[in-house]
């Protein structure tokens, strides 16, 4: 059995895999990290616990504390130059966010074509894999909520918008929400176009993916948690 933990900016996603299929998945807020103790009660001792953590060293240690009986089989993943068919062409491979690295590995396991790998969470990342598994580079944008918050905090008169997407927004809240969505969708579509007229796929993941998907003018496929898929591949590859 393998336990996978994806510790992001807002939440800790977890999954339990028996080597053939996911038996259970869930998520807890960092403020509720003690809820992870229930995993130790609910599941037998795993062969491996795989952790990808972008929330900082303290968050990582709090996770380990909740899963203390499993410390001997804990593996914290770091970004590398190459693994599982993915070559990391970042200028300094170890500086690539480990959540992005795991998502790329997960994407390579799901498709052998070129891919645009989108994770829409607190931040939105848009990464490009070629058909040979080379990570060519990627983009980082504020997520939709961060974009709206920036306008509310750093302007004198704009609200924290709670509007809807519209082709031609006719109120300020709709204008802000539409602008934030269009900016992110436009970045995804530009990355898609940059790959040219080849066989390719857009893999869309993350808590805010549903807000982008209906507005994309390209083919896309939803994947519940790409970093978790990558963690699983890394566990099975070791």
mmCIF file of C-alpha atoms in Angstrom, residues 39-220:
data_model
loop_
_atom_site.group_PDB
_atom_site.id
_atom_site.type_symbol
_atom_site.label_atom_id
_atom_site.label_comp_id
_atom_site.label_asym_id
_atom_site.label_seq_id
_atom_site.Cartn_x
_atom_site.Cartn_y
_atom_site.Cartn_z
ATOM 1 C CA UNK A 39 -5.249 7.762 8.215
ATOM 2 C CA UNK A 40 -3.093 5.858 10.704
ATOM 3 C CA UNK A 41 -6.224 4.524 12.383
ATOM 4 C CA UNK A 42 -8.048 3.667 9.170
ATOM 5 C CA UNK A 43 -5.299 1.993 7.131
ATOM 6 C CA UNK A 44 -2.609 -0.640 7.745
ATOM 7 C CA UNK A 45 1.053 0.307 7.776
ATOM 8 C CA UNK A 46 1.998 1.286 4.188
ATOM 9 C CA UNK A 47 5.049 0.285 2.231
ATOM 10 C CA UNK A 48 5.695 3.947 1.379
ATOM 11 C CA UNK A 49 4.430 7.398 2.250
ATOM 12 C CA UNK A 50 5.221 9.868 -0.545
ATOM 13 C CA UNK A 51 5.137 13.600 0.248
ATOM 14 C CA UNK A 52 5.312 16.561 -2.134
ATOM 15 C CA UNK A 53 5.329 19.758 -0.072
ATOM 16 C CA UNK A 54 5.355 23.360 -1.281
ATOM 17 C CA UNK A 55 3.939 24.795 1.952
ATOM 18 C CA UNK A 56 7.271 25.094 3.792
ATOM 19 C CA UNK A 57 9.352 23.084 6.238
ATOM 20 C CA UNK A 58 7.051 23.699 9.220
ATOM 21 C CA UNK A 59 4.036 22.400 7.319
ATOM 22 C CA UNK A 60 6.013 19.331 6.308
ATOM 23 C CA UNK A 61 7.002 18.615 9.897
ATOM 24 C CA UNK A 62 3.405 18.985 11.095
ATOM 25 C CA UNK A 63 2.360 16.388 8.536
ATOM 26 C CA UNK A 64 5.049 13.997 9.762
ATOM 27 C CA UNK A 65 3.936 14.503 13.358
ATOM 28 C CA UNK A 66 0.388 13.411 12.539
ATOM 29 C CA UNK A 67 1.690 10.308 10.741
ATOM 30 C CA UNK A 68 4.484 9.579 13.233
ATOM 31 C CA UNK A 69 4.073 5.753 13.194
ATOM 32 C CA UNK A 70 4.812 5.835 9.465
ATOM 33 C CA UNK A 71 7.999 7.950 9.657
ATOM 34 C CA UNK A 72 10.280 5.015 8.749
ATOM 35 C CA UNK A 73 8.676 4.782 5.302
ATOM 36 C CA UNK A 74 8.360 8.531 4.622
ATOM 37 C CA UNK A 75 9.876 9.806 1.368
ATOM 38 C CA UNK A 76 9.833 13.540 0.653
ATOM 39 C CA UNK A 77 10.089 14.095 -3.098
ATOM 40 C CA UNK A 78 12.441 16.685 -4.590
ATOM 41 C CA UNK A 79 12.614 17.898 -8.168
ATOM 42 C CA UNK A 80 15.341 16.183 -10.180
ATOM 43 C CA UNK A 81 16.991 16.425 -13.579
ATOM 44 C CA UNK A 82 15.222 13.303 -14.872
ATOM 45 C CA UNK A 83 12.858 10.621 -13.640
ATOM 46 C CA UNK A 84 10.020 8.439 -14.926
ATOM 47 C CA UNK A 85 10.512 9.463 -18.538
ATOM 48 C CA UNK A 86 10.547 13.210 -17.865
ATOM 49 C CA UNK A 87 13.646 15.336 -18.445
ATOM 50 C CA UNK A 88 13.671 18.593 -16.482
ATOM 51 C CA UNK A 89 15.104 21.389 -18.636
ATOM 52 C CA UNK A 90 14.734 24.037 -15.930
ATOM 53 C CA UNK A 91 17.937 26.102 -15.687
ATOM 54 C CA UNK A 92 18.343 24.755 -12.138
ATOM 55 C CA UNK A 93 16.245 21.556 -12.020
ATOM 56 C CA UNK A 94 16.081 21.414 -8.229
ATOM 57 C CA UNK A 95 14.368 24.818 -8.131
ATOM 58 C CA UNK A 96 11.296 23.643 -10.037
ATOM 59 C CA UNK A 97 8.336 23.478 -7.662
ATOM 60 C CA UNK A 98 7.918 19.879 -6.577
ATOM 61 C CA UNK A 99 4.163 20.026 -7.201
ATOM 62 C CA UNK A 100 4.856 20.989 -10.813
ATOM 63 C CA UNK A 101 7.486 18.238 -11.100
ATOM 64 C CA UNK A 102 5.053 15.619 -9.803
ATOM 65 C CA UNK A 103 2.305 16.910 -12.110
ATOM 66 C CA UNK A 104 4.635 16.563 -15.108
ATOM 67 C CA UNK A 105 5.485 13.000 -14.127
ATOM 68 C CA UNK A 106 1.797 12.255 -13.660
ATOM 69 C CA UNK A 107 1.046 13.747 -17.071
ATOM 70 C CA UNK A 108 3.737 11.639 -18.744
ATOM 71 C CA UNK A 109 2.164 8.539 -17.252
ATOM 72 C CA UNK A 110 -1.211 9.449 -18.729
ATOM 73 C CA UNK A 111 -0.118 10.533 -22.207
ATOM 74 C CA UNK A 112 2.875 9.944 -24.460
ATOM 75 C CA UNK A 113 2.025 12.913 -26.676
ATOM 76 C CA UNK A 114 3.131 16.486 -26.129
ATOM 77 C CA UNK A 115 1.130 18.049 -23.310
ATOM 78 C CA UNK A 116 0.152 21.333 -21.736
ATOM 79 C CA UNK A 117 -0.059 20.623 -18.000
ATOM 80 C CA UNK A 118 -2.299 23.077 -16.151
ATOM 81 C CA UNK A 119 -2.711 23.175 -12.386
ATOM 82 C CA UNK A 120 -5.265 25.747 -11.313
ATOM 83 C CA UNK A 121 -5.057 26.323 -7.584
ATOM 84 C CA UNK A 122 -3.948 29.218 -5.384
ATOM 85 C CA UNK A 123 -1.577 29.865 -8.267
ATOM 86 C CA UNK A 124 -2.080 28.659 -11.827
ATOM 87 C CA UNK A 125 0.840 26.894 -13.478
ATOM 88 C CA UNK A 126 0.986 26.118 -17.199
ATOM 89 C CA UNK A 127 3.820 23.763 -18.123
ATOM 90 C CA UNK A 128 4.820 22.266 -21.478
ATOM 91 C CA UNK A 129 6.034 18.731 -22.168
ATOM 92 C CA UNK A 130 7.151 17.697 -25.623
ATOM 93 C CA UNK A 131 6.461 14.265 -27.069
ATOM 94 C CA UNK A 132 9.866 13.001 -25.895
ATOM 95 C CA UNK A 133 9.104 13.863 -22.270
ATOM 96 C CA UNK A 134 11.211 17.030 -22.129
ATOM 97 C CA UNK A 135 9.835 19.688 -19.799
ATOM 98 C CA UNK A 136 10.419 22.765 -21.946
ATOM 99 C CA UNK A 137 9.382 25.364 -19.367
ATOM 100 C CA UNK A 138 6.243 26.936 -18.006
ATOM 101 C CA UNK A 139 4.294 29.860 -16.619
ATOM 102 C CA UNK A 140 3.125 30.835 -13.135
ATOM 103 C CA UNK A 141 0.129 33.148 -12.724
ATOM 104 C CA UNK A 142 -1.838 34.230 -9.674
ATOM 105 C CA UNK A 143 -4.923 32.069 -9.356
ATOM 106 C CA UNK A 144 -8.354 33.572 -9.874
ATOM 107 C CA UNK A 145 -8.895 34.415 -6.212
ATOM 108 C CA UNK A 146 -5.472 36.044 -5.927
ATOM 109 C CA UNK A 147 -6.188 38.144 -9.005
ATOM 110 C CA UNK A 148 -9.495 39.337 -7.575
ATOM 111 C CA UNK A 149 -7.918 40.018 -4.177
ATOM 112 C CA UNK A 150 -5.118 42.077 -5.741
ATOM 113 C CA UNK A 151 -7.668 44.346 -7.411
ATOM 114 C CA UNK A 152 -9.636 44.700 -4.168
ATOM 115 C CA UNK A 153 -6.568 45.448 -2.032
ATOM 116 C CA UNK A 154 -4.443 47.531 -4.371
ATOM 117 C CA UNK A 155 -7.057 49.787 -5.951
ATOM 118 C CA UNK A 156 -9.157 52.451 -4.302
ATOM 119 C CA UNK A 157 -12.604 51.570 -5.578
ATOM 120 C CA UNK A 158 -12.755 48.000 -6.894
ATOM 121 C CA UNK A 159 -14.444 45.272 -4.818
ATOM 122 C CA UNK A 160 -13.474 41.672 -4.149
ATOM 123 C CA UNK A 161 -15.632 40.596 -7.051
ATOM 124 C CA UNK A 162 -18.315 37.941 -6.785
ATOM 125 C CA UNK A 163 -19.588 38.065 -10.336
ATOM 126 C CA UNK A 164 -20.022 35.765 -13.324
ATOM 127 C CA UNK A 165 -18.236 35.254 -16.601
ATOM 128 C CA UNK A 166 -19.879 37.034 -19.529
ATOM 129 C CA UNK A 167 -18.964 37.680 -23.146
ATOM 130 C CA UNK A 168 -19.684 41.376 -22.607
ATOM 131 C CA UNK A 169 -19.675 42.145 -18.868
ATOM 132 C CA UNK A 170 -21.977 45.010 -17.903
ATOM 133 C CA UNK A 171 -21.195 45.370 -14.207
ATOM 134 C CA UNK A 172 -17.923 45.720 -12.319
ATOM 135 C CA UNK A 173 -18.081 42.354 -10.525
ATOM 136 C CA UNK A 174 -18.671 40.512 -13.809
ATOM 137 C CA UNK A 175 -15.928 42.542 -15.504
ATOM 138 C CA UNK A 176 -13.380 41.527 -12.865
ATOM 139 C CA UNK A 177 -14.338 37.847 -12.770
ATOM 140 C CA UNK A 178 -14.417 37.643 -16.560
ATOM 141 C CA UNK A 179 -11.057 39.403 -16.838
ATOM 142 C CA UNK A 180 -9.421 37.003 -14.396
ATOM 143 C CA UNK A 181 -10.790 33.930 -16.185
ATOM 144 C CA UNK A 182 -9.945 35.250 -19.645
ATOM 145 C CA UNK A 183 -6.370 36.043 -18.587
ATOM 146 C CA UNK A 184 -5.795 32.487 -17.417
ATOM 147 C CA UNK A 185 -7.593 30.829 -20.317
ATOM 148 C CA UNK A 186 -5.668 33.038 -22.741
ATOM 149 C CA UNK A 187 -2.343 31.983 -21.201
ATOM 150 C CA UNK A 188 -3.303 28.303 -21.524
ATOM 151 C CA UNK A 189 -4.348 28.735 -25.148
ATOM 152 C CA UNK A 190 -1.148 30.634 -26.028
ATOM 153 C CA UNK A 191 0.932 27.797 -24.557
ATOM 154 C CA UNK A 192 -1.152 25.350 -26.606
ATOM 155 C CA UNK A 193 -0.621 27.309 -29.814
ATOM 156 C CA UNK A 194 3.106 27.613 -29.158
ATOM 157 C CA UNK A 195 3.475 23.828 -29.561
ATOM 158 C CA UNK A 196 2.232 24.098 -33.140
ATOM 159 C CA UNK A 197 0.122 21.727 -35.186
ATOM 160 C CA UNK A 198 1.125 18.436 -33.569
ATOM 161 C CA UNK A 199 -0.599 15.685 -31.611
ATOM 162 C CA UNK A 200 -0.984 17.080 -28.096
ATOM 163 C CA UNK A 201 -3.228 17.138 -25.053
ATOM 164 C CA UNK A 202 -4.132 19.708 -22.390
ATOM 165 C CA UNK A 203 -4.374 18.139 -18.931
ATOM 166 C CA UNK A 204 -6.296 20.282 -16.463
ATOM 167 C CA UNK A 205 -6.076 19.781 -12.704
ATOM 168 C CA UNK A 206 -6.486 21.679 -9.439
ATOM 169 C CA UNK A 207 -9.232 23.111 -7.283
ATOM 170 C CA UNK A 208 -10.041 25.966 -9.681
ATOM 171 C CA UNK A 209 -9.900 23.909 -12.880
ATOM 172 C CA UNK A 210 -13.692 23.843 -13.171
ATOM 173 C CA UNK A 211 -13.795 27.642 -13.423
ATOM 174 C CA UNK A 212 -11.497 27.583 -16.470
ATOM 175 C CA UNK A 213 -12.602 24.462 -18.339
ATOM 176 C CA UNK A 214 -15.893 25.754 -19.827
ATOM 177 C CA UNK A 215 -14.094 28.711 -21.412
ATOM 178 C CA UNK A 216 -11.199 26.899 -23.073
ATOM 179 C CA UNK A 217 -11.310 26.837 -26.859
ATOM 180 C CA UNK A 218 -8.995 23.817 -27.080
ATOM 181 C CA UNK A 219 -9.301 20.109 -26.334
ATOM 182 C CA UNK A 220 -8.745 19.398 -22.664
#
